[in-house]
Short mmCIF file of N, CA, C and O in Angstrom, two decimals:
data_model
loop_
_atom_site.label_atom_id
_atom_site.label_comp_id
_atom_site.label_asym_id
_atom_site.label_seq_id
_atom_site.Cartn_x
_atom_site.Cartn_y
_atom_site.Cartn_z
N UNK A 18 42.39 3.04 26.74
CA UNK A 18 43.65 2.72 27.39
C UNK A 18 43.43 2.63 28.90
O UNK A 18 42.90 3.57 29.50
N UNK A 19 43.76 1.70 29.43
CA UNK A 19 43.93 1.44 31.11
C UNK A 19 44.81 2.23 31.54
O UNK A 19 45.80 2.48 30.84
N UNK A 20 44.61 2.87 32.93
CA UNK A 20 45.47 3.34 33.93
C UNK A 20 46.08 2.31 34.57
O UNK A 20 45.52 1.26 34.89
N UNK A 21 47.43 2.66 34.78
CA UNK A 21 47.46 1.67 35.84
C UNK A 21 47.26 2.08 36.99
O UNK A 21 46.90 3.26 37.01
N UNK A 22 47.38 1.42 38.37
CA UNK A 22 46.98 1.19 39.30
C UNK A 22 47.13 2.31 40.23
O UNK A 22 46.22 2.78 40.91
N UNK A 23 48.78 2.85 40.19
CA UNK A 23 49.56 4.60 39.99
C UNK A 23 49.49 5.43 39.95
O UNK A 23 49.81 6.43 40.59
N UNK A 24 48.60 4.93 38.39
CA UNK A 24 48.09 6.47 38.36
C UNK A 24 47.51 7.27 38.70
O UNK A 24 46.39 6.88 39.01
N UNK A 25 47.72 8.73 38.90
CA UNK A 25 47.21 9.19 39.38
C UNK A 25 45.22 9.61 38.89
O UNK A 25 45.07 9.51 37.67
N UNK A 26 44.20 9.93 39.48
CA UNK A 26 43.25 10.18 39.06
C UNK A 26 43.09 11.59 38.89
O UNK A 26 43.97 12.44 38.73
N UNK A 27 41.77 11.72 38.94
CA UNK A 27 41.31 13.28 38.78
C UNK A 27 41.09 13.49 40.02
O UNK A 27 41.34 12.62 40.85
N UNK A 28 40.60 14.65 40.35
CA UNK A 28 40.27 15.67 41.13
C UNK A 28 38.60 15.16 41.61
O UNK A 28 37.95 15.62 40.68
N UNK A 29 37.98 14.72 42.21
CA UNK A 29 36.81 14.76 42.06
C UNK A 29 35.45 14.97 43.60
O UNK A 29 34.24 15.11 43.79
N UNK A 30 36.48 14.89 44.17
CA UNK A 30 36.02 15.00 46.22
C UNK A 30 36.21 15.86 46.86
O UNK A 30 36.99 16.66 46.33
N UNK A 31 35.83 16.17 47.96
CA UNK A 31 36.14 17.35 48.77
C UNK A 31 37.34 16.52 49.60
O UNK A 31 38.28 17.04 50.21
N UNK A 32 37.09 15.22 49.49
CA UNK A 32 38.49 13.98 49.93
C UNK A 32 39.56 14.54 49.25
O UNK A 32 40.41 15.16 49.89
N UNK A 33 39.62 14.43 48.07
CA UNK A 33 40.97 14.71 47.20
C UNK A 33 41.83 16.03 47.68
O UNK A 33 42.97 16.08 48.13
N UNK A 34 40.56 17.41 47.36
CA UNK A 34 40.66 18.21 47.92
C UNK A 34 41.72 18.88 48.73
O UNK A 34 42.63 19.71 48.67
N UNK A 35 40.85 17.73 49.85
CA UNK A 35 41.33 18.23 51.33
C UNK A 35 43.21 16.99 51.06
O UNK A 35 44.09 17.13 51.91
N UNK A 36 43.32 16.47 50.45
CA UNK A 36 44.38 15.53 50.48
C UNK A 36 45.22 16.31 49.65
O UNK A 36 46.39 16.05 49.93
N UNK A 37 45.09 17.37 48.51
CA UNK A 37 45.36 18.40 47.82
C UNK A 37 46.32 18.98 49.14
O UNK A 37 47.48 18.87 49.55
N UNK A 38 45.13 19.61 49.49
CA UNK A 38 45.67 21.28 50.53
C UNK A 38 46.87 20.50 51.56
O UNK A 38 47.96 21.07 51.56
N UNK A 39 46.79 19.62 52.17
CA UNK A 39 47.98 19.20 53.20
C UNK A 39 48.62 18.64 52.25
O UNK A 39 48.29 17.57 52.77
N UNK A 40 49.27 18.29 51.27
CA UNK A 40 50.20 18.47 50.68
C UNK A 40 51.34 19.68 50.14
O UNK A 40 52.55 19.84 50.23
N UNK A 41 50.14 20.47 49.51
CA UNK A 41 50.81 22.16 48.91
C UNK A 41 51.05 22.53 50.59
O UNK A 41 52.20 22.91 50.84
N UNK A 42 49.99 22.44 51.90
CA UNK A 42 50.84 23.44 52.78
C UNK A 42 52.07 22.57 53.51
O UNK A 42 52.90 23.22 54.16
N UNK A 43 52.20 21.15 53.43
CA UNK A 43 53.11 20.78 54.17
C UNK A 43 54.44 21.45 53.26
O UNK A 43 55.48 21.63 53.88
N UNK A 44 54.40 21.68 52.35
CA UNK A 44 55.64 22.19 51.47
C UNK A 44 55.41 24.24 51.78
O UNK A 44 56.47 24.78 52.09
N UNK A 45 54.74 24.76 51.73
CA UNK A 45 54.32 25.83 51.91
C UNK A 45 54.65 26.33 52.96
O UNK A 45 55.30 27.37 53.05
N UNK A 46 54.03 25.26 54.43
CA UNK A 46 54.87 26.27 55.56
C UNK A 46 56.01 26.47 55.77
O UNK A 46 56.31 27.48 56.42
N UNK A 47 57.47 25.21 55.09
CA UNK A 47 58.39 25.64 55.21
C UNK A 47 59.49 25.97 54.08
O UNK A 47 60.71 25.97 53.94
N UNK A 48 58.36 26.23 53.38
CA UNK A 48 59.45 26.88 51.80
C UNK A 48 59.94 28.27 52.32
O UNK A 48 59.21 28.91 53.08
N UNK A 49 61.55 28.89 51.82
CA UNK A 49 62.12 29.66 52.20
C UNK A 49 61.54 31.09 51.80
O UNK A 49 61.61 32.14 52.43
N UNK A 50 60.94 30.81 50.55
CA UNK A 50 59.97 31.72 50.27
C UNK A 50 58.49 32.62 50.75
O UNK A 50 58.14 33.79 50.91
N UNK A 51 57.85 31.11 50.84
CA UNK A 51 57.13 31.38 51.78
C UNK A 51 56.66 31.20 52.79
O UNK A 51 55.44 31.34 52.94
N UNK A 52 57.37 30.88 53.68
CA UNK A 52 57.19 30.32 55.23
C UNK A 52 56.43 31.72 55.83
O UNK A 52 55.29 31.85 56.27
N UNK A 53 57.43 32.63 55.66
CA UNK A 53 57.18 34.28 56.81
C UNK A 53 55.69 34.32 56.27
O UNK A 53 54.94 34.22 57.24
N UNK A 54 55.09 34.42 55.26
CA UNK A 54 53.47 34.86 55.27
C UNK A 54 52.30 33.76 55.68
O UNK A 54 51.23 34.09 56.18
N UNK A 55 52.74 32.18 55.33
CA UNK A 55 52.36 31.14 56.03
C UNK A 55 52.61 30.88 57.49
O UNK A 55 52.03 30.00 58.14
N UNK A 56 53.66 31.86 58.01
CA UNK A 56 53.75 31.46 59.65
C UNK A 56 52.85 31.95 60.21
O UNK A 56 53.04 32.03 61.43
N UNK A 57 51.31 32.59 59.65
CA UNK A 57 49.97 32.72 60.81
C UNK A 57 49.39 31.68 60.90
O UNK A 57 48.40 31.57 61.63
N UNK A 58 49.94 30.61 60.13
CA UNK A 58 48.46 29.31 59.93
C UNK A 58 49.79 28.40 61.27
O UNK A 58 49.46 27.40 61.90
N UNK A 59 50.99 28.98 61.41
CA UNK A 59 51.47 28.15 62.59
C UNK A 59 50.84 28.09 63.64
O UNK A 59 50.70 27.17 64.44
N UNK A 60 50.15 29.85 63.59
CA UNK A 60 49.74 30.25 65.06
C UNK A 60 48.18 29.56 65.47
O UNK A 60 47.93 29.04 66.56
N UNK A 61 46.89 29.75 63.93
CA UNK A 61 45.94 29.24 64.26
C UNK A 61 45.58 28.62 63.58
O UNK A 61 44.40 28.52 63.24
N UNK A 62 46.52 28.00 63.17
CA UNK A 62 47.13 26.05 63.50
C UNK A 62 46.28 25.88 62.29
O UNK A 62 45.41 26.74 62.16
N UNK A 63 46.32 24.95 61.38
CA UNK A 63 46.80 24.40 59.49
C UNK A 63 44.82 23.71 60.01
O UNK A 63 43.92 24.31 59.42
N UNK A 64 44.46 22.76 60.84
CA UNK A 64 43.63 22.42 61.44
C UNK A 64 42.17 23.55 61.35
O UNK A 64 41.03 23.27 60.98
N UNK A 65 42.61 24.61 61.74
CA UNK A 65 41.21 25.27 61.79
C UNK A 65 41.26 25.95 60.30
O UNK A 65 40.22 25.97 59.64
N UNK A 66 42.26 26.40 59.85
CA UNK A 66 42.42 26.96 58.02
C UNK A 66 42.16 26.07 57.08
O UNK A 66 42.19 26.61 55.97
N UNK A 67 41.91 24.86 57.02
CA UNK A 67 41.75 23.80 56.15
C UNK A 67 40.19 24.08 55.41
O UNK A 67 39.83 24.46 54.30
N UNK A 68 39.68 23.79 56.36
CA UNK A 68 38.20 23.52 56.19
C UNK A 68 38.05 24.64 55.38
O UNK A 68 37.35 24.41 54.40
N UNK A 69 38.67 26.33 55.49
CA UNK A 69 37.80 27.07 54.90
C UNK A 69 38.39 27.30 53.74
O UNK A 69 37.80 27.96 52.89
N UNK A 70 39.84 26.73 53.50
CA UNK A 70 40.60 26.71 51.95
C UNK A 70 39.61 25.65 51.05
O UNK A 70 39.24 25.92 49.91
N UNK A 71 39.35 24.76 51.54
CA UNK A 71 39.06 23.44 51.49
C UNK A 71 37.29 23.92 50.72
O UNK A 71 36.87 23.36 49.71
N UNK A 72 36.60 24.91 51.38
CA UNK A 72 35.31 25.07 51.02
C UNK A 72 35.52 25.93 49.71
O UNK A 72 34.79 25.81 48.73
N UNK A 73 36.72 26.94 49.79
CA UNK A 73 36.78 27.94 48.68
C UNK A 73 37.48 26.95 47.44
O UNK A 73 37.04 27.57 46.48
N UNK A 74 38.12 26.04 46.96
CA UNK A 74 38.78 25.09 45.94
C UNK A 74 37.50 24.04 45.61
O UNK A 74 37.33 23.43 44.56
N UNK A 75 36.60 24.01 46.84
CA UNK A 75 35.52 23.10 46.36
C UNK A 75 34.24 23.60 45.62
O UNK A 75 33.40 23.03 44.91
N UNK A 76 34.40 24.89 46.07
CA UNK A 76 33.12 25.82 45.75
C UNK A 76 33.73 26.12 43.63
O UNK A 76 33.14 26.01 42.55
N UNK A 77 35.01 26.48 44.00
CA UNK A 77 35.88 26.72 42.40
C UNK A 77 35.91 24.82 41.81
O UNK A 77 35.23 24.61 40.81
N UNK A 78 36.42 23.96 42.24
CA UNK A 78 36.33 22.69 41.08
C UNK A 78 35.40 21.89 40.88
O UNK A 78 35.44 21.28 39.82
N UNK A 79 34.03 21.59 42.01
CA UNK A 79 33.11 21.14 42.09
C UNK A 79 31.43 22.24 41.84
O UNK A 79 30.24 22.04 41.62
N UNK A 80 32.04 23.00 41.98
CA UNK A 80 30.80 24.52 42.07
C UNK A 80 29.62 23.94 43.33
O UNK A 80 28.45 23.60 43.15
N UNK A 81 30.29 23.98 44.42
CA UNK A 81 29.55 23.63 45.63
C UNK A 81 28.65 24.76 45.94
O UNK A 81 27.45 24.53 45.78
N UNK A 82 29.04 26.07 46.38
CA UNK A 82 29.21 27.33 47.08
C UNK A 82 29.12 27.13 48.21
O UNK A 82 28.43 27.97 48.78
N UNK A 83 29.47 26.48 48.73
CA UNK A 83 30.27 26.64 50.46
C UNK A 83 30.94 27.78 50.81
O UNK A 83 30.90 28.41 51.87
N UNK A 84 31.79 28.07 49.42
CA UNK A 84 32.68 29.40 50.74
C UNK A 84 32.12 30.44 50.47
O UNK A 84 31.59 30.79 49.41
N UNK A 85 32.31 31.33 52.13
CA UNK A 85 31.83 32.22 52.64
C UNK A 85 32.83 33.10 52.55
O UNK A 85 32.51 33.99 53.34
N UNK A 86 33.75 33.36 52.10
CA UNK A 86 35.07 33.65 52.78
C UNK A 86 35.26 34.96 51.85
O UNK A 86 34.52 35.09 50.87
N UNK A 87 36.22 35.91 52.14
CA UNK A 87 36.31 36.52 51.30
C UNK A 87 38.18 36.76 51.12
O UNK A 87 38.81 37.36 51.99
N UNK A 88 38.96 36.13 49.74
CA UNK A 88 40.29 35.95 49.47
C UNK A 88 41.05 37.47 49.29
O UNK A 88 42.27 37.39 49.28
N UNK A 89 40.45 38.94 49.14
CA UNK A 89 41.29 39.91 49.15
C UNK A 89 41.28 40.81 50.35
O UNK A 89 42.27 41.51 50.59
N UNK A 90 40.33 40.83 51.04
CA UNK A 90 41.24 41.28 52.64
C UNK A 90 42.05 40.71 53.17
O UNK A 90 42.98 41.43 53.51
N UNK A 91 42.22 39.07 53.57
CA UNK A 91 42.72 38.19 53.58
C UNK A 91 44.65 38.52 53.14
O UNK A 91 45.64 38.80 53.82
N UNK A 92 44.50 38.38 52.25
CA UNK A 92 45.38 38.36 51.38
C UNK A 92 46.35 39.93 51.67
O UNK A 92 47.55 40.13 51.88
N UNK A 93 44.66 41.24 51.47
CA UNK A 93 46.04 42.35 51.87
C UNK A 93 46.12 42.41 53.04
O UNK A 93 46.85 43.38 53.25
N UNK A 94 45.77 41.87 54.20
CA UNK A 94 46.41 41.99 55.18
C UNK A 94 48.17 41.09 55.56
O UNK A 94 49.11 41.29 56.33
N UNK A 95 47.89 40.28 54.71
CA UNK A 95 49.36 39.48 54.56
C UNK A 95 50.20 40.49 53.99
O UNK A 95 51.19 40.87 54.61
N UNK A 96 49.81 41.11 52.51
CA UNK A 96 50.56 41.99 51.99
C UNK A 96 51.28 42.81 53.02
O UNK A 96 52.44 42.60 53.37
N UNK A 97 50.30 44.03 53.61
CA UNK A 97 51.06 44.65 54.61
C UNK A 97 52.14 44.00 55.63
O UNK A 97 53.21 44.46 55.99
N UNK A 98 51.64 43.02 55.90
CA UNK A 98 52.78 42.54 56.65
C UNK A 98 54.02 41.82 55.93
O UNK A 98 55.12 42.15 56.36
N UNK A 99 54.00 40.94 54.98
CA UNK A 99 55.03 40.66 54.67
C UNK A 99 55.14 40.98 53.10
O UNK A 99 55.86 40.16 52.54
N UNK A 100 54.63 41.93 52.28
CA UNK A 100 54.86 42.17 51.35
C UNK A 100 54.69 41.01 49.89
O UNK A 100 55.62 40.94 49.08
N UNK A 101 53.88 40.46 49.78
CA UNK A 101 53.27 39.16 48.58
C UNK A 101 53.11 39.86 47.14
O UNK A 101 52.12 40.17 46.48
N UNK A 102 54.94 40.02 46.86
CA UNK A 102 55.57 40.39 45.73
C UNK A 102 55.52 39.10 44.70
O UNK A 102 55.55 37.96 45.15
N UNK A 103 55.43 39.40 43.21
CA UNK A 103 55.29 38.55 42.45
C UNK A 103 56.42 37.27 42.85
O UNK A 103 56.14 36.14 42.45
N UNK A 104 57.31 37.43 43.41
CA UNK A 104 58.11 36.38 43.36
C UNK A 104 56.91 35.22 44.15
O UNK A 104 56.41 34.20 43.68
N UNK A 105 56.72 35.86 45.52
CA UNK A 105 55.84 35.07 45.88
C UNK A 105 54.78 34.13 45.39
O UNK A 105 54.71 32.91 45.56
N UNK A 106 53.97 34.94 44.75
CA UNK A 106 52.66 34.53 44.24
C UNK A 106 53.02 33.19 43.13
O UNK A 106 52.41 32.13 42.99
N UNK A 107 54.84 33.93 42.09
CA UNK A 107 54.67 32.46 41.92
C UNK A 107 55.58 31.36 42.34
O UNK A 107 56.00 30.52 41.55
N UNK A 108 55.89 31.39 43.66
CA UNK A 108 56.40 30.30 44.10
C UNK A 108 55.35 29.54 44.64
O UNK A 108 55.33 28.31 44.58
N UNK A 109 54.33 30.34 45.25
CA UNK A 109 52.59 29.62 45.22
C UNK A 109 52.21 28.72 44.43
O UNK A 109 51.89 27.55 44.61
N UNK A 110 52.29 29.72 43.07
CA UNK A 110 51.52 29.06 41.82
C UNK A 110 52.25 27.63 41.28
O UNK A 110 51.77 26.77 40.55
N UNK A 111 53.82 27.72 41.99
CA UNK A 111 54.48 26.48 41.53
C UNK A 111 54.40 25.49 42.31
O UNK A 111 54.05 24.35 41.99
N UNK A 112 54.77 25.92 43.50
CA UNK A 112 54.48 24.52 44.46
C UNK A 112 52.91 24.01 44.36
O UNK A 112 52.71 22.80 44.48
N UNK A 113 51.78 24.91 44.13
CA UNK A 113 50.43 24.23 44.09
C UNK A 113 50.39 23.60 42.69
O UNK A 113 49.50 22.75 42.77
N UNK A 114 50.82 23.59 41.63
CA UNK A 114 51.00 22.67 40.66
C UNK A 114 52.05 21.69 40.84
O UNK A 114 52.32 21.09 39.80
N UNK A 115 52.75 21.32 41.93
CA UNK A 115 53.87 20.08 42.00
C UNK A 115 52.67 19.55 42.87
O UNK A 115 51.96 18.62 42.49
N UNK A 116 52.49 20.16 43.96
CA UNK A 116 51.20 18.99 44.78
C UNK A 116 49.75 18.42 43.52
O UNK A 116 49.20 17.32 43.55
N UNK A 117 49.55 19.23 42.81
CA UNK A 117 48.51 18.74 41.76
C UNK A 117 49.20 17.49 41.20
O UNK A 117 48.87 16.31 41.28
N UNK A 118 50.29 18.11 40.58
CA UNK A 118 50.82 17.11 39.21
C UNK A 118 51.34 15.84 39.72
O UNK A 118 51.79 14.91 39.06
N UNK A 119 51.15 15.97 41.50
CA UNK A 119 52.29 15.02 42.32
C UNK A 119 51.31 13.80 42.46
O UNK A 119 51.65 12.62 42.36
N UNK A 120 49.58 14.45 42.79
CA UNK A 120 48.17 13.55 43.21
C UNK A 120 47.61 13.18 42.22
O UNK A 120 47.22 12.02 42.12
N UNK A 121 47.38 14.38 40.96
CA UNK A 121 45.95 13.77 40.55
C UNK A 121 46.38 14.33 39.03
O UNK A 121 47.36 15.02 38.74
N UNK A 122 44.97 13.63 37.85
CA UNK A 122 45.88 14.33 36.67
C UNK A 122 44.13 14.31 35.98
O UNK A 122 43.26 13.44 36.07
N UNK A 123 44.14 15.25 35.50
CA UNK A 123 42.61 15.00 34.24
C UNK A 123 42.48 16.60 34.58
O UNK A 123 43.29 17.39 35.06
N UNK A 124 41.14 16.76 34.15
CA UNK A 124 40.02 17.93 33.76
C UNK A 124 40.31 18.72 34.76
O UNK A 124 40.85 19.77 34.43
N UNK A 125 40.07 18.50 36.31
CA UNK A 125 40.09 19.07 37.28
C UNK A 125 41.22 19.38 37.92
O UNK A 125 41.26 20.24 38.79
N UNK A 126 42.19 18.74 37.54
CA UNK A 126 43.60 18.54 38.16
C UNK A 126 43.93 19.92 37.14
O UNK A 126 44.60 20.74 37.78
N UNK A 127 43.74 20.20 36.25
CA UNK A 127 44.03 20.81 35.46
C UNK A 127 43.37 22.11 35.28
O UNK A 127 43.91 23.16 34.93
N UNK A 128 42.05 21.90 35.57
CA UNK A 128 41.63 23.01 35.89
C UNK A 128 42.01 23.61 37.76
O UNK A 128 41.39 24.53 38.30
N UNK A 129 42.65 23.16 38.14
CA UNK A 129 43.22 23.67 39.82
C UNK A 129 44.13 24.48 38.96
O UNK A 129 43.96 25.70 39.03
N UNK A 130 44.93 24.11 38.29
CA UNK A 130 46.59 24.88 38.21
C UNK A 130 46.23 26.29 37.20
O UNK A 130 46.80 27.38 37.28
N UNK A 131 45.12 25.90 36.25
CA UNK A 131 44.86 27.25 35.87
C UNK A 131 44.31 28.39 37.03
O UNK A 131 44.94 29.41 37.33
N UNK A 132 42.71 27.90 37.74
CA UNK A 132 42.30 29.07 38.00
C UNK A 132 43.44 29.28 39.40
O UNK A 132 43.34 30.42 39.86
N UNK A 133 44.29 28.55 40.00
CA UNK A 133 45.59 28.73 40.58
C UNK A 133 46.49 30.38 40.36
O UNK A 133 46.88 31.38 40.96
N UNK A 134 46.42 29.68 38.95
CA UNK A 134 47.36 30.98 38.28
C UNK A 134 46.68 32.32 37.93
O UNK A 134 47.21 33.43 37.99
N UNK A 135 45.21 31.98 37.51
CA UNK A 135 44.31 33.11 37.63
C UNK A 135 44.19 33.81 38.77
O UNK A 135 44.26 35.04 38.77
N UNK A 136 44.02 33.16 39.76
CA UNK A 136 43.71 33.53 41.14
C UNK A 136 45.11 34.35 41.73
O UNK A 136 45.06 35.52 42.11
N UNK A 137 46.18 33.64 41.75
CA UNK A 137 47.06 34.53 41.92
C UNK A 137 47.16 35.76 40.83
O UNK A 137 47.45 36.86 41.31
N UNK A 138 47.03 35.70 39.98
CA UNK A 138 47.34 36.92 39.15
C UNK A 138 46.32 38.17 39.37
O UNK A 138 46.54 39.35 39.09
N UNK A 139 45.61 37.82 39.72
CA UNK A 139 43.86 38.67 39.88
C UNK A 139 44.45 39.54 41.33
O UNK A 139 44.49 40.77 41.41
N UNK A 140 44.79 38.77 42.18
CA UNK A 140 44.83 38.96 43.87
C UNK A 140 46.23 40.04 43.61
O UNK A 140 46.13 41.19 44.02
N UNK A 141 47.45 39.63 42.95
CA UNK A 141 48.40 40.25 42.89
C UNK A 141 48.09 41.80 42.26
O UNK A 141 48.26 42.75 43.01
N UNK A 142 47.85 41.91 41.55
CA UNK A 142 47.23 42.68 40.89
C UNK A 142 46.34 43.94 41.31
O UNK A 142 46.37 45.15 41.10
N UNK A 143 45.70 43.24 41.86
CA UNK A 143 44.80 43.92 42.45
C UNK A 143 45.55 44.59 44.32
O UNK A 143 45.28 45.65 44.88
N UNK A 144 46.40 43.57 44.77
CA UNK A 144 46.87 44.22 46.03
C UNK A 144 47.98 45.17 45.39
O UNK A 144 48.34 46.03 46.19
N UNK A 145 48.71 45.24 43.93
CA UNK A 145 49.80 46.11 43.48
C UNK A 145 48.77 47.77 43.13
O UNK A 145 49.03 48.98 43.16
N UNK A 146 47.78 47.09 42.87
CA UNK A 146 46.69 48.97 42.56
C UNK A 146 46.37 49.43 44.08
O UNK A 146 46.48 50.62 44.37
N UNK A 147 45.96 48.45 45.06
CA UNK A 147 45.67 49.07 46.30
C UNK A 147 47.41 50.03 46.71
O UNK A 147 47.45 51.25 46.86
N UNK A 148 48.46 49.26 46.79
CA UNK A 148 49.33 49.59 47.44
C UNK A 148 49.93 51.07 46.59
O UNK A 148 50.56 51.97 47.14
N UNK A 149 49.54 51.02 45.07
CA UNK A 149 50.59 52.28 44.72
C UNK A 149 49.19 53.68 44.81
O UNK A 149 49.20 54.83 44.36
N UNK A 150 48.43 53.14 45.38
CA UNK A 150 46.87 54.01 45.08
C UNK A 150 47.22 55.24 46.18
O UNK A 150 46.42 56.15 46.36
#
């Protein structure tokens, strides 16, 4: 069966990728939800945070290993400050599957929205044992 022209493809570039991430954050920095824990990437600016979201989604759908990074200090330091209660995590997990389902569609597109949901669930999880510890 032909695609048409529309349709959307798969996942397959660090292009797509990166065409991925400024989508989910242009909706991200000003969702009512989660703007307050996204308003540090206002401060050092969507521009210098790209590249290293961008290495950690490429390293997970392509198995590059580019990123260096590490996602749970990160993460509980947001906690402390603005508290990244399940509501959060899945208003995350939803808006990063409307930017998926919005670009691209196959294997990879599909595998984003799972380990998505893995990833949030792991991180949540794990900052709810630090915090009642």
């Amino acid at each position: 069966m032909l695609r048409s022209p529309s349709a959307p493809t798969d996942l397959a570039t660090r292009a797509d990728i990166d065409r991925l991430l400024r989508r989910f954050y242009e909706r991200a920095l000003v969702d009512l939800v989660l703007e307050a824990p996204f308003s540090t990437l206002a401060v050092i600016g969507l521009d210098d945070h790209l590249p290293t979201v961008g290495d950690f989604w490429e390293q997970v759908l392509l198995r590059t290993g580019r990123y260096r990074g590490a996602l749970v200090p990160v993460h509980a330091a947001l906690h402390r400050q603005y508290g990244l209660d399940a509501a959060r995590f899945d208003r995350w997990v939803h808006l990063w599957n409307e930017a998926v389902d919005e670009l691209f569609a196959g294997t990879n597109a599909d595998r984003a929205k799972a380990k998505a949901a893995s990833i949030a669930a792991a991180i949540s999880a794990r900052l709810d044992r630090a915090s009642s510890a």
